[in-house]
Each structure stands twice: as C-alpha cells, then as structure tokens.
PDB file of C-alpha atoms in Angstrom:
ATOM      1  CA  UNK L 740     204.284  67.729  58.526  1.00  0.00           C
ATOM      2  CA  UNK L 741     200.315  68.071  58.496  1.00  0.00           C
ATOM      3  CA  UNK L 742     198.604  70.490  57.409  1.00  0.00           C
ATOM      4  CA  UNK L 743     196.611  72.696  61.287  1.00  0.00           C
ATOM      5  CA  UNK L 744     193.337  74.547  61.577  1.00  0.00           C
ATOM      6  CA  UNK L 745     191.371  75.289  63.862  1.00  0.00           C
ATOM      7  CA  UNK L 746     188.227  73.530  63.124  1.00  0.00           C
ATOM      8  CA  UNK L 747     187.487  70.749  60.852  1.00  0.00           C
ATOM      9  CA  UNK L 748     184.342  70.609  59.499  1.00  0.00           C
ATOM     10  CA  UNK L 749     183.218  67.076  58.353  1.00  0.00           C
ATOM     11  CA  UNK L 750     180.273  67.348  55.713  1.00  0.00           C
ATOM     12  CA  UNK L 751     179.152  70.715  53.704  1.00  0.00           C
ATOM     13  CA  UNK L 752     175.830  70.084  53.768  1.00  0.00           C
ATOM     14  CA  UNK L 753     173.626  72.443  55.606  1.00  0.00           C
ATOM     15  CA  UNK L 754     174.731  72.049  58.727  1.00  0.00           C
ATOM     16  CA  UNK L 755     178.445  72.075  57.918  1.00  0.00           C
ATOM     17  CA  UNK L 756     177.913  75.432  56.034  1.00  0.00           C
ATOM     18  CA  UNK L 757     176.168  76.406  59.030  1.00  0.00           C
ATOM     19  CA  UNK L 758     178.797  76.010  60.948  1.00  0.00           C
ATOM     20  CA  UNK L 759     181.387  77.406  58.794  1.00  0.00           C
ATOM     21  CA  UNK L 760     179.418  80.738  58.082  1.00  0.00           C
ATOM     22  CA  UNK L 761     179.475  81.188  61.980  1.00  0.00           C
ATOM     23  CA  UNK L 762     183.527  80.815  62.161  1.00  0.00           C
ATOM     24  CA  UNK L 763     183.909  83.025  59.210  1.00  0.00           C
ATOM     25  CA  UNK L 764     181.808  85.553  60.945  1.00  0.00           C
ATOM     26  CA  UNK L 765     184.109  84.921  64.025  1.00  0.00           C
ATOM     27  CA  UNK L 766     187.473  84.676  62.456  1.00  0.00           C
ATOM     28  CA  UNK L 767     187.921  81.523  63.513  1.00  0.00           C
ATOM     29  CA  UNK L 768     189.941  79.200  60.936  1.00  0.00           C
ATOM     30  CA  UNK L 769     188.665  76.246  59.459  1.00  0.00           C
ATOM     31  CA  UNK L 770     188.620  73.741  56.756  1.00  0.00           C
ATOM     32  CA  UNK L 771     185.572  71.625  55.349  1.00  0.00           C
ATOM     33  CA  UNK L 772     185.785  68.179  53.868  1.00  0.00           C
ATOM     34  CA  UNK L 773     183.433  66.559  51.489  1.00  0.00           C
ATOM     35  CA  UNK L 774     183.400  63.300  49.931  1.00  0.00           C
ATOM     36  CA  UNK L 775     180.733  64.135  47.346  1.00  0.00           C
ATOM     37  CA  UNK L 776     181.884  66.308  44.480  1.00  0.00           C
ATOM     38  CA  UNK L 777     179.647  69.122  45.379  1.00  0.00           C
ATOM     39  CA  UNK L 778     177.760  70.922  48.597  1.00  0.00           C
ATOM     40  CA  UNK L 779     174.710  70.042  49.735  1.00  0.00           C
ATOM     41  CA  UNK L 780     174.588  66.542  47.586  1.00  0.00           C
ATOM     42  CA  UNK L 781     171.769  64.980  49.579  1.00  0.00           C
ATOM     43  CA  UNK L 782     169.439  67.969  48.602  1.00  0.00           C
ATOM     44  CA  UNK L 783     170.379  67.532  44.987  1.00  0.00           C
ATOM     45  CA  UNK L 784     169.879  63.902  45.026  1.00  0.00           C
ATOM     46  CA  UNK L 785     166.370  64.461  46.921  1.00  0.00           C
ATOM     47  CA  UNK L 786     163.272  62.957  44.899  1.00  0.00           C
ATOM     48  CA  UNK L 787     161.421  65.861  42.634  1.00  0.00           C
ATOM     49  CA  UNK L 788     158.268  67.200  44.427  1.00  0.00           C
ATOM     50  CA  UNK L 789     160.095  67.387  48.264  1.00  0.00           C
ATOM     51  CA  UNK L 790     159.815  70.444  49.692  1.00  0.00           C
ATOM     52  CA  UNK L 791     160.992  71.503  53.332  1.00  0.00           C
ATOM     53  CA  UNK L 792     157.871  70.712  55.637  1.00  0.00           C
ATOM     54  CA  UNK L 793     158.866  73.820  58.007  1.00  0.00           C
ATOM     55  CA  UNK L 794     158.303  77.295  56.492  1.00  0.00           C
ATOM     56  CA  UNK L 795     161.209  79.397  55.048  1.00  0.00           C
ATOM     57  CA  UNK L 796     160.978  81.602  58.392  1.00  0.00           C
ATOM     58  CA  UNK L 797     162.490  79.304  60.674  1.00  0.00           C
ATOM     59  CA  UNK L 798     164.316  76.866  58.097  1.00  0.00           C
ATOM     60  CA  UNK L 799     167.172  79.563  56.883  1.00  0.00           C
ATOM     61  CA  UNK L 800     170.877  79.113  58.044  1.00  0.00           C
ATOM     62  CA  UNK L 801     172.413  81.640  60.391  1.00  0.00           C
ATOM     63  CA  UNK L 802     172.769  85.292  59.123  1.00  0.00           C
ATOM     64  CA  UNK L 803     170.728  85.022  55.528  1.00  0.00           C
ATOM     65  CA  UNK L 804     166.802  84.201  55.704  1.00  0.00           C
ATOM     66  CA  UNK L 805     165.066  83.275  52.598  1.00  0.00           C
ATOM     67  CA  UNK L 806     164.101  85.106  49.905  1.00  0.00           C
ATOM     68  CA  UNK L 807     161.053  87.475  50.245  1.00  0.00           C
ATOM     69  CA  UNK L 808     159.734  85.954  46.838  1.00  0.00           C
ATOM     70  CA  UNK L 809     160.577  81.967  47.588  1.00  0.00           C
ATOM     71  CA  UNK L 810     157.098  79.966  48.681  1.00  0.00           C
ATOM     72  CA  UNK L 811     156.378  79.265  52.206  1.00  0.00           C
ATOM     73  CA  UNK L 812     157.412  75.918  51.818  1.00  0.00           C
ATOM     74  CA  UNK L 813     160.427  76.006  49.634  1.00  0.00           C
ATOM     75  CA  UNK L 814     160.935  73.706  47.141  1.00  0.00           C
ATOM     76  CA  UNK L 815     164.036  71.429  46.702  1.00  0.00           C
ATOM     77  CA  UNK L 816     165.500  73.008  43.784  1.00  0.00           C
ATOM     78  CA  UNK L 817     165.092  76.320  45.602  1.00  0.00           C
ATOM     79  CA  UNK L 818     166.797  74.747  48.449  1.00  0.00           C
ATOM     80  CA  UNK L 819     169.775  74.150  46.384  1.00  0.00           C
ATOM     81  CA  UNK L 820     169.811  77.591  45.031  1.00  0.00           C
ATOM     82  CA  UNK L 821     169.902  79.629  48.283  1.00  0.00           C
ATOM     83  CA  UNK L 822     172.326  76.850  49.703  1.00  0.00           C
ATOM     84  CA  UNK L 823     174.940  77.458  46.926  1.00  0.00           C
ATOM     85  CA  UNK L 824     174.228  81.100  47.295  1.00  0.00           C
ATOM     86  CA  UNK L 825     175.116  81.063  51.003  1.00  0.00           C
ATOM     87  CA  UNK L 826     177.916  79.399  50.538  1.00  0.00           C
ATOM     88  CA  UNK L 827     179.324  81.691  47.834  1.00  0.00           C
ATOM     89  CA  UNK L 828     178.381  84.490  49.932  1.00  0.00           C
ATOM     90  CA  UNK L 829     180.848  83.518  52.643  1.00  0.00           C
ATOM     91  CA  UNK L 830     183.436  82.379  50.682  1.00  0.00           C
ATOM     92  CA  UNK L 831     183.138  78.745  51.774  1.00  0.00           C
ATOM     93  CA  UNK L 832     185.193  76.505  49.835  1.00  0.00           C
ATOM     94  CA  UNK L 833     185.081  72.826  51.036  1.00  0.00           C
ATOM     95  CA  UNK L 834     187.303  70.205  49.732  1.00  0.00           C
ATOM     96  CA  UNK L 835     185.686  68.004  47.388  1.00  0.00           C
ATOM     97  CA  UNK L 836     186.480  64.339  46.985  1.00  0.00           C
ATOM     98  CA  UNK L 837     187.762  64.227  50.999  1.00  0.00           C
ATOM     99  CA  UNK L 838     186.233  60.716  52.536  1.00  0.00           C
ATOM    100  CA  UNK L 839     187.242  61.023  56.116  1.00  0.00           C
ATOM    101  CA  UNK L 840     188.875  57.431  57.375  1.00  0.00           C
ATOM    102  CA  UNK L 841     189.855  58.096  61.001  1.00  0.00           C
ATOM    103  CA  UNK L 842     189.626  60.651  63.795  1.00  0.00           C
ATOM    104  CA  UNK L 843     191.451  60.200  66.650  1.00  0.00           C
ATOM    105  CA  UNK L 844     192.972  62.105  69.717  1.00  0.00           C
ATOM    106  CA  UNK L 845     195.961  64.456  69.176  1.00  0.00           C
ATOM    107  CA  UNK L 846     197.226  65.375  72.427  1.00  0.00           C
ATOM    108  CA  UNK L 847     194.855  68.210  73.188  1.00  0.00           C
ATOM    109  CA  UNK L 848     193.249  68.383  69.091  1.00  0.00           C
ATOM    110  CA  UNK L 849     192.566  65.614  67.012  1.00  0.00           C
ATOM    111  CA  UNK L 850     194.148  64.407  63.614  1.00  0.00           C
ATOM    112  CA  UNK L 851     191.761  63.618  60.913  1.00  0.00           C
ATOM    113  CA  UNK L 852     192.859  61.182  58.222  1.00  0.00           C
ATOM    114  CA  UNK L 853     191.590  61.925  55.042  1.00  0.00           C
ATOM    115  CA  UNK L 854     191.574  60.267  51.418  1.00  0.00           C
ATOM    116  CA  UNK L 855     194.146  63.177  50.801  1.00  0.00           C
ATOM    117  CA  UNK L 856     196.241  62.607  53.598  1.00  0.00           C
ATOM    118  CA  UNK L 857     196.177  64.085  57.498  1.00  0.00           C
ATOM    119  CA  UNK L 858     195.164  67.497  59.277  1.00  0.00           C
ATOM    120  CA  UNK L 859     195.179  68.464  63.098  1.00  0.00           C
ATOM    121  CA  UNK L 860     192.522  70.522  64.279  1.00  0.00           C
ATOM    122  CA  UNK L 861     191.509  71.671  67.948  1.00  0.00           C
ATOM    123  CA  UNK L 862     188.159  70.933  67.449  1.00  0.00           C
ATOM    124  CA  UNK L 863     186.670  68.548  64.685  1.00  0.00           C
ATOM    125  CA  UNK L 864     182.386  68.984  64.116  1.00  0.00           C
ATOM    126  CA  UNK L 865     181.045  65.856  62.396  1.00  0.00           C
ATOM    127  CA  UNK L 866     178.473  67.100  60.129  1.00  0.00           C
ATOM    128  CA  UNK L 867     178.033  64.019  57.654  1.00  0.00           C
ATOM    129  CA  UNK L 868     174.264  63.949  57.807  1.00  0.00           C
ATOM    130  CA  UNK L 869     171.658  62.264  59.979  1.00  0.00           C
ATOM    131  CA  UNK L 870     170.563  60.117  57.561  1.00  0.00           C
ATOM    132  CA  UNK L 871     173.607  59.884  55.396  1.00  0.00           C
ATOM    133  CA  UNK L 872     174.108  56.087  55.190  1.00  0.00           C
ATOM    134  CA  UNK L 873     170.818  54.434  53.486  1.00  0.00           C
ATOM    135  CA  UNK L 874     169.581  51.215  54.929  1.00  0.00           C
ATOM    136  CA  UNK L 875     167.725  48.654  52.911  1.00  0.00           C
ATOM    137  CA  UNK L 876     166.151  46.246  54.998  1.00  0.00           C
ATOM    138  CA  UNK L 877     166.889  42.729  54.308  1.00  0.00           C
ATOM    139  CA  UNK L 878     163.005  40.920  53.879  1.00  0.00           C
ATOM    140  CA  UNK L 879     163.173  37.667  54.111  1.00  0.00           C
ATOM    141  CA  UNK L 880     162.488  36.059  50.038  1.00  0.00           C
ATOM    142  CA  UNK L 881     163.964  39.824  48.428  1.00  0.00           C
ATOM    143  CA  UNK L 882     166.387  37.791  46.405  1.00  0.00           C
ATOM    144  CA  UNK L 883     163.573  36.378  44.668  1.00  0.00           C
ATOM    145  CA  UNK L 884     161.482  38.900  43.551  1.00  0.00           C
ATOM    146  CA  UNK L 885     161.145  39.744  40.306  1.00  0.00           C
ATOM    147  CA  UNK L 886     160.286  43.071  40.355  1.00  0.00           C
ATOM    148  CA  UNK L 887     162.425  46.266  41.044  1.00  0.00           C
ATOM    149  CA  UNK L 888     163.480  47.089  44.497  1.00  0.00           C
ATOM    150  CA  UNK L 889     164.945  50.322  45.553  1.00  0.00           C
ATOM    151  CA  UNK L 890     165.793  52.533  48.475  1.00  0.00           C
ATOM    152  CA  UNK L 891     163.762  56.010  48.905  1.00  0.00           C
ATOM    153  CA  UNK L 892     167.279  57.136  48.624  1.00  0.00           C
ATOM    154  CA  UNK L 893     167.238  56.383  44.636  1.00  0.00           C
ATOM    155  CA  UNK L 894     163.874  57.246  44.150  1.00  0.00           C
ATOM    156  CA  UNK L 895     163.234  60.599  41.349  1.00  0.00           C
ATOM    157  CA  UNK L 896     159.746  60.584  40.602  1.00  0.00           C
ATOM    158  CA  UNK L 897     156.750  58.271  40.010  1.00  0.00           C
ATOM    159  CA  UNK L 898     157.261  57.893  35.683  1.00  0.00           C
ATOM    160  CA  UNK L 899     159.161  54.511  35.600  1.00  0.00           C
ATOM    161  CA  UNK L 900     155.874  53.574  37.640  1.00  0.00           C
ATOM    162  CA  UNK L 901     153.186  54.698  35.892  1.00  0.00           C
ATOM    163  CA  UNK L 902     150.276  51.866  35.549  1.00  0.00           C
ATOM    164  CA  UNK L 903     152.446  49.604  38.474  1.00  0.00           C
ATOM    165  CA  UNK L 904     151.680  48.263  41.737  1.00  0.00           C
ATOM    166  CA  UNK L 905     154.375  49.774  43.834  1.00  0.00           C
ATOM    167  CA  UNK L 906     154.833  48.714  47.685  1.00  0.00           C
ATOM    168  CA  UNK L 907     156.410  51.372  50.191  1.00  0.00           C
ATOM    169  CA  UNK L 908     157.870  50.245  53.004  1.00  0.00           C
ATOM    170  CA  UNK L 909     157.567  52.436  56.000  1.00  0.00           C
ATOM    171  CA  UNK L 910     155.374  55.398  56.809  1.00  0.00           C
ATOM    172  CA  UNK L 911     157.677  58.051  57.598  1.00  0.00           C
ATOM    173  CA  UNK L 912     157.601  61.705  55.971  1.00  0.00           C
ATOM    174  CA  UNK L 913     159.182  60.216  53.195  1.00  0.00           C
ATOM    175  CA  UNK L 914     157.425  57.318  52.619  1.00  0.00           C
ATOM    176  CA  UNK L 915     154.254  59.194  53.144  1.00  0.00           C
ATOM    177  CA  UNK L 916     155.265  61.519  50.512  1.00  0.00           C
ATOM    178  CA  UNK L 917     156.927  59.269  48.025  1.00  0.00           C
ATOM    179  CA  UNK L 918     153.145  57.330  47.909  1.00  0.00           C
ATOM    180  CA  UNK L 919     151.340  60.072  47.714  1.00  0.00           C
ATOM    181  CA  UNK L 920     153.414  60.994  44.382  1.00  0.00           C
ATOM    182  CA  UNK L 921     152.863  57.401  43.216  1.00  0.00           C
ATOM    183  CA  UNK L 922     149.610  58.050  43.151  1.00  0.00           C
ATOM    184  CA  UNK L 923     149.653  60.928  41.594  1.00  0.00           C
ATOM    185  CA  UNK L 924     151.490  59.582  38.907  1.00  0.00           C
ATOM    186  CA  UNK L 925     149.450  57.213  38.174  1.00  0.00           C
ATOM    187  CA  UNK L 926     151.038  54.072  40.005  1.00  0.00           C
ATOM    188  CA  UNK L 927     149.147  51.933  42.437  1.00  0.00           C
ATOM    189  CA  UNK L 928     150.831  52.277  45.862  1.00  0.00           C
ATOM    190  CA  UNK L 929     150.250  50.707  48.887  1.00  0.00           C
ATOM    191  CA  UNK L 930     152.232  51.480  52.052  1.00  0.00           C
ATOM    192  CA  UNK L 931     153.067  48.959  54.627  1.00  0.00           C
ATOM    193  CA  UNK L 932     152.930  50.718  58.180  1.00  0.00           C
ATOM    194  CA  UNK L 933     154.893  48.675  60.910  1.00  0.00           C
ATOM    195  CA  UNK L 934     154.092  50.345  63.739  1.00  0.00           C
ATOM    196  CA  UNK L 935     151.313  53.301  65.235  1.00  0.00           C
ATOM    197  CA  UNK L 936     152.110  56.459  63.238  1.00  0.00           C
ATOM    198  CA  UNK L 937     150.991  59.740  64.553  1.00  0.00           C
ATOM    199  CA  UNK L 938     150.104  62.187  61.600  1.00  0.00           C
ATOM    200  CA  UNK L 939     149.819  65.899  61.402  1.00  0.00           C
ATOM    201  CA  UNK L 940     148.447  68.556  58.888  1.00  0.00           C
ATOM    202  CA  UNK L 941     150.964  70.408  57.663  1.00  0.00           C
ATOM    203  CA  UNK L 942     148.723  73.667  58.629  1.00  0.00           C
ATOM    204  CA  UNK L 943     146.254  73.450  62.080  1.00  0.00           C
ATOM    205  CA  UNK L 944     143.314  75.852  60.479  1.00  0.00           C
ATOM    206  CA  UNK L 945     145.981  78.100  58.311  1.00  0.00           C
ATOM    207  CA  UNK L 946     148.441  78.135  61.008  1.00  0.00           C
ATOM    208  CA  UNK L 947     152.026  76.157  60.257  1.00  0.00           C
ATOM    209  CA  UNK L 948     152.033  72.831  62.094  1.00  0.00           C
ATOM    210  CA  UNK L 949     155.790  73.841  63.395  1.00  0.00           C
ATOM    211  CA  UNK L 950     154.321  77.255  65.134  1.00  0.00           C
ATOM    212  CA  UNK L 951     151.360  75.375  66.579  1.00  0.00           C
ATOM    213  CA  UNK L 952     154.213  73.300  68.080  1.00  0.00           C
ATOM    214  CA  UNK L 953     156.368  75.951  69.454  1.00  0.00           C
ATOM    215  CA  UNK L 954     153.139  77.126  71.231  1.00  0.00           C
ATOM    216  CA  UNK L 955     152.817  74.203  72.722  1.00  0.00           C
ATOM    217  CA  UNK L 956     155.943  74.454  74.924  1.00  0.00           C
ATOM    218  CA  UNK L 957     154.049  76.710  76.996  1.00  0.00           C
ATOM    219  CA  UNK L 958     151.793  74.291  78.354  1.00  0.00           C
ATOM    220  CA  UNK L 959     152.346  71.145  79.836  1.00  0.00           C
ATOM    221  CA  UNK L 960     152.716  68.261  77.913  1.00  0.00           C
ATOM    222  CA  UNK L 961     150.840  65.706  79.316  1.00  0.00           C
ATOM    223  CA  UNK L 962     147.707  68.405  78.703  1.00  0.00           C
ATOM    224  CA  UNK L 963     148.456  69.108  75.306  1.00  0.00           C
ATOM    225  CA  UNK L 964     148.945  65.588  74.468  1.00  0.00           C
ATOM    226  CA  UNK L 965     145.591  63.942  75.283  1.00  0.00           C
ATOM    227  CA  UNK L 966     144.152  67.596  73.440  1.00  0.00           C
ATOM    228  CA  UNK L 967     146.175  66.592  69.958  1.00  0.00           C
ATOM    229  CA  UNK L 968     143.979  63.801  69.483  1.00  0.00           C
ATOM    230  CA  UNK L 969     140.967  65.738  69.414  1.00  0.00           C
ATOM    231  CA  UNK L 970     141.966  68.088  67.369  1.00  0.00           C
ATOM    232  CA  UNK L 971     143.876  65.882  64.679  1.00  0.00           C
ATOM    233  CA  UNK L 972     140.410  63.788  64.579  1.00  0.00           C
ATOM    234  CA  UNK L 973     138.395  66.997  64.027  1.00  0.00           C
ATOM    235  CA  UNK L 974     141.268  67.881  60.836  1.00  0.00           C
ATOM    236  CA  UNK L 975     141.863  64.710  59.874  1.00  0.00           C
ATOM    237  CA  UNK L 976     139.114  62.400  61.117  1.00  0.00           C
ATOM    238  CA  UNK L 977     139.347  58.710  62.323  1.00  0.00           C
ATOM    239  CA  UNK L 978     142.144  57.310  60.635  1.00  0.00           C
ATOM    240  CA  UNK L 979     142.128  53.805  62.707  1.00  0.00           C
ATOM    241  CA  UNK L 980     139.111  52.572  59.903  1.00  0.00           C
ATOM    242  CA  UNK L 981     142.316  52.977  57.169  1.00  0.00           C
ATOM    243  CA  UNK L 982     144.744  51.309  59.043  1.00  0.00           C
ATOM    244  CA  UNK L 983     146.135  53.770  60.449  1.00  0.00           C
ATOM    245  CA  UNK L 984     146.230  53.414  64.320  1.00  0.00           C
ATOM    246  CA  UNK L 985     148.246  56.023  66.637  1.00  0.00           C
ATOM    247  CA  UNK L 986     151.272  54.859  68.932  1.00  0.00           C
ATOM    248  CA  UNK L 987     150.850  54.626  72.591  1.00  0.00           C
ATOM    249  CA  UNK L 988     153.035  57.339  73.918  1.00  0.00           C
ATOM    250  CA  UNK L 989     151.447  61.355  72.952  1.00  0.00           C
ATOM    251  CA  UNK L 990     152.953  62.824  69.628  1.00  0.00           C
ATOM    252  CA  UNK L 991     154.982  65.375  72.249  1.00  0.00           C
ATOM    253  CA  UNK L 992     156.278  62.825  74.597  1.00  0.00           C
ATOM    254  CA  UNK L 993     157.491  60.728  71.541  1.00  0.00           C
ATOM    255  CA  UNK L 994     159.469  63.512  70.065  1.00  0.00           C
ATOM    256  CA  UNK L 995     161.056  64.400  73.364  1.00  0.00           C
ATOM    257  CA  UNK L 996     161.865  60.678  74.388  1.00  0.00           C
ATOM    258  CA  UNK L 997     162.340  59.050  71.385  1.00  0.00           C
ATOM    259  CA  UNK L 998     163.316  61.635  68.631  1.00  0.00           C
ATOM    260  CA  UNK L 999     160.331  60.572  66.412  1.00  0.00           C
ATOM    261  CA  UNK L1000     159.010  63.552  64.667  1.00  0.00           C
ATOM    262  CA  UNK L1001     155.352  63.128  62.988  1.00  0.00           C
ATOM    263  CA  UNK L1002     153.823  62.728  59.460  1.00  0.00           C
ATOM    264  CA  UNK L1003     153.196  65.576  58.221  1.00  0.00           C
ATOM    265  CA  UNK L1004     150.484  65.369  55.509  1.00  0.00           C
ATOM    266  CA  UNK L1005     150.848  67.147  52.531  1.00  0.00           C
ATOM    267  CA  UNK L1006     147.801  65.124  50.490  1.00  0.00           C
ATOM    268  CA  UNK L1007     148.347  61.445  51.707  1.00  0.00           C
ATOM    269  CA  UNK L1008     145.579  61.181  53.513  1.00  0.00           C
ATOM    270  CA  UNK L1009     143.250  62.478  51.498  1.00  0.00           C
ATOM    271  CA  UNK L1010     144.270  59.482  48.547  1.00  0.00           C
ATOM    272  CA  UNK L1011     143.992  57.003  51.070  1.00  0.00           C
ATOM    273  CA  UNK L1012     140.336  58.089  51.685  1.00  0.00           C
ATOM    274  CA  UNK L1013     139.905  58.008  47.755  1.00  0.00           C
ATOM    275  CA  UNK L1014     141.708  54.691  48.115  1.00  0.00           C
ATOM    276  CA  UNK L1015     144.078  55.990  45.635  1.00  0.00           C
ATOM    277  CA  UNK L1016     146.921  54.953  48.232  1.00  0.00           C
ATOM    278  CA  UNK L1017     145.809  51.667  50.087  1.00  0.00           C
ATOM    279  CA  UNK L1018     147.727  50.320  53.703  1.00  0.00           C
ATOM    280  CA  UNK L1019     148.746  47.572  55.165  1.00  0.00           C
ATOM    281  CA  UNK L1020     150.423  46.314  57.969  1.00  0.00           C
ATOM    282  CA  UNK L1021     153.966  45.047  58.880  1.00  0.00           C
ATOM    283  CA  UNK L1022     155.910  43.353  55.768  1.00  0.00           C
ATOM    284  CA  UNK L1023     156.167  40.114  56.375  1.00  0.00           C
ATOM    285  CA  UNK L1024     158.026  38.576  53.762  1.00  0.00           C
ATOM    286  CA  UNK L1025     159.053  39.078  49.667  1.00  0.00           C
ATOM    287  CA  UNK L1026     157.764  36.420  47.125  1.00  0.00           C
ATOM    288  CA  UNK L1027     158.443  36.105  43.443  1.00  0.00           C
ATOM    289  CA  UNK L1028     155.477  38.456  42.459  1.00  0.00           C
ATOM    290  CA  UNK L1029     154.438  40.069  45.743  1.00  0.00           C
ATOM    291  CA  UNK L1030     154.949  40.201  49.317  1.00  0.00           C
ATOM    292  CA  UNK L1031     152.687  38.640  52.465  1.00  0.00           C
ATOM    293  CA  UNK L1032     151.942  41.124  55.880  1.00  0.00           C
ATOM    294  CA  UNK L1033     151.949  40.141  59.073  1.00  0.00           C
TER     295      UNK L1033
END
C-alpha cells in the first residue's frame, strides 16, 4: 500500500524549505523529495562571486531573517550556510536521491511516483526551481568550434580563462555578472546582447534598487516609467553609444507583463566604459575559431 501525507513537497531548495517550515509551524504533515543528494544544490553549484542582488532584509525565508553580522548583500556561501541552518532548525529532512516521474490525480489527492516508489498526498507543491533545467542554445556551426563551450550553469570562476577571449551569450543578471568576473580575471569578454536590455544600479543614490521599486507601486506606472529613464541616464549615463539600447515597453510594464526583471549592475558597466568588457549584438552563427553577429 503507499505510503500518505499530507503535502508533498517537490524540490528542497529555498522555496521547498519555505514551504515546509510553514507546515511544520502549522502541524501540517508533509514529506520533501529531492533528486540531488543535498538541499539547496543550485546555490552550491552557483559560480563563486554571486551574491543575492536583494538585501538580506527582504531575501530571508519565513520565520528566521538573516544574521545581524551577514553583508547587505549576502554572499553565496553565506547563502548556503543560513539555508542549511534553517533547515536544521526545523527539523526538515527531505529525501535525497527522489527524481519525481509522474503526478497524477488520485481521486480527491494526487499520487506521486517517485524513483523510490509511490506516495498519495492531498496537496502536492512543485518546487523544482525556476530555472532548474539549463538550456544551451543550439548556434548554428557549434559543432565546429574548437574552443570550449559551456552553459552559465557550469561556470566557477574566470581562472581556466585567464589571457582568453571568452564570448557570453545573453545579457541577463547572470551573464552580466559572469563578464564582469571575466574581466576581472583577466579574460577578454565580450557579451552578445540579443535584444534591448534595461539596466539598473544595484543602489539609486545609497538607496537599494529593490526599495526604490517597492516605492514605486505607489505611483502610477506609466509616470514612473518615462521618469526611470531619466534617472538611470543621470546614474548610469547613455548607454545606447556601447551598444546597449533599452527595450520598447518601460522597465515596470515589462516586469508586470512579461516577467522580465532588470540588470542589475554590480560593476559591468563601468568595464564596458573601460572597454574591459566589449558588446555586440545578436549571435549569429559559431565558426571554427569565432563566431559572426547579426
């Protein structure tokens, strides 16, 4: 017969010990499943220098804020720490080595097949990660190249590239941050932008980018978008003469229709104007030694 619960939690990463923390605080019984061999893998897989671009007051989990003594902007190995604290501190235990294969309707629950076998649970809460699955786009001449190709997903630090020309594709937080440690490591990067990109300070004049937004759902959006620009090209000045062009639709309306959060800079910009980081456009195609732009 399988195994019932209450809840089944799919993931233990932040969100899944979110979410468990709140039921144990409720009494509400549940069981976590993980396919990695540890919580919070993504975080522990994350490249060196990330840190959380939202400050430790509004990035804890429910119930335990960060340490007085941890930086504003918390480091990754920090992140780790307090997440395997906070886990230990509610006793959550997830079940390691549990790849989920099917969920499907159970009269009024569900039953979730598991590598381990089967459980029915009244209410399942998929927590696997936004980004859990990395995609590698598929360029058009990649089997040829003859350098090494890799997804921001496998990417540590900039040593393997010291001295290299390195091309990142995409200009995402990430990728932003990824080039900006390439050239601080002494690599030549250059990041290929597909589309308009808009791009924030990570403080508005010693303020937190994040609270600057949360003030900004007191006013109408239309208003405060066409007053961003002015303000970002006071902080940040003309990017356009890098490359660098904004989208169409206002940095608010494009995080409320389309989900696209912003760049925040934490010292790209400033090595593209040194031209330590140089940009260019769409990626067109992959050759032997290089690759051509739209």
């Amino acid at each position: 017969m399988d195994e019932t619960t209450k809840v089944a939690i799919i993931g233990a990463g932040p969100a899944g010990l979110a979410v468990a923390a709140c039921l144990r605080q409720a009494g509400v019984d549940f069981v976590i499943l993980e396919k990695e061999q540890q919580a919070v893998p993504a975080w522990r897989r994350h490249y060196d220098r990330v840190h959380l671009h939202t400050t430790k007051r509004y990035s804890s989990l429910p119930f335990v804020p960060f340490p007085k003594d941890y930086p504003r902007y918390v480091p990754r190995h920090l992140v780790v720490e307090y997440l395997d604290a906070y886990a230990k501190r509610f006793d959550l235990e997830p079940r390691f080595g549990e790849t989920v294969r099917a969920i499907t309707r159970d009269g009024r629950g569900w039953r979730v097949e598991s590598t381990s076998g089967a459980l029915r649970a009244w209410h399942v809460v998929i927590a696997s990660g936004y980004n859990a699955e990395p995609l590698l786009p598929k360029f058009t001449g990649i089997d040829a190249f003859k350098g090494k190709t890799l997804h921001s997903a496998d990417y540590r630090n900039a040593t393997p590239f010291a001295g290299q020309s390195v091309l990142v594709v995409g200009m995402g937080n990430t990728g932003a941050e990824i080039a900006l440690d390439l050239a601080e490591g002494s690599a030549r990067p250059t990041i290929s932008v597909r589309d308009g990109v808009h791009i924030v300070p990570r403080e508005l004049f010693g303020v937190p980018i994040q609270m600057v937004g949360m003030a900004t759902r007191l006013g109408p959006r239309r208003i405060n978008d066409s007053l961003f620009p002015l303000i970002l090209d006071l902080v940040l000045g003309r990017l356009e003469k890098f490359g660098l062009r904004r989208p169409k639709q206002g940095l608010l309306q494009q995080i409320a229709l389309a989900s696209r959060i912003p760049v925040i800079d934490v010292g790209t910009i400033g090595k593209i104007r040194e031209g330590a980081i140089k940009v260019a456009p769409d990626t067109a195609e992959i050759s032997e030694r290089g690759a051509r732009f739209v």
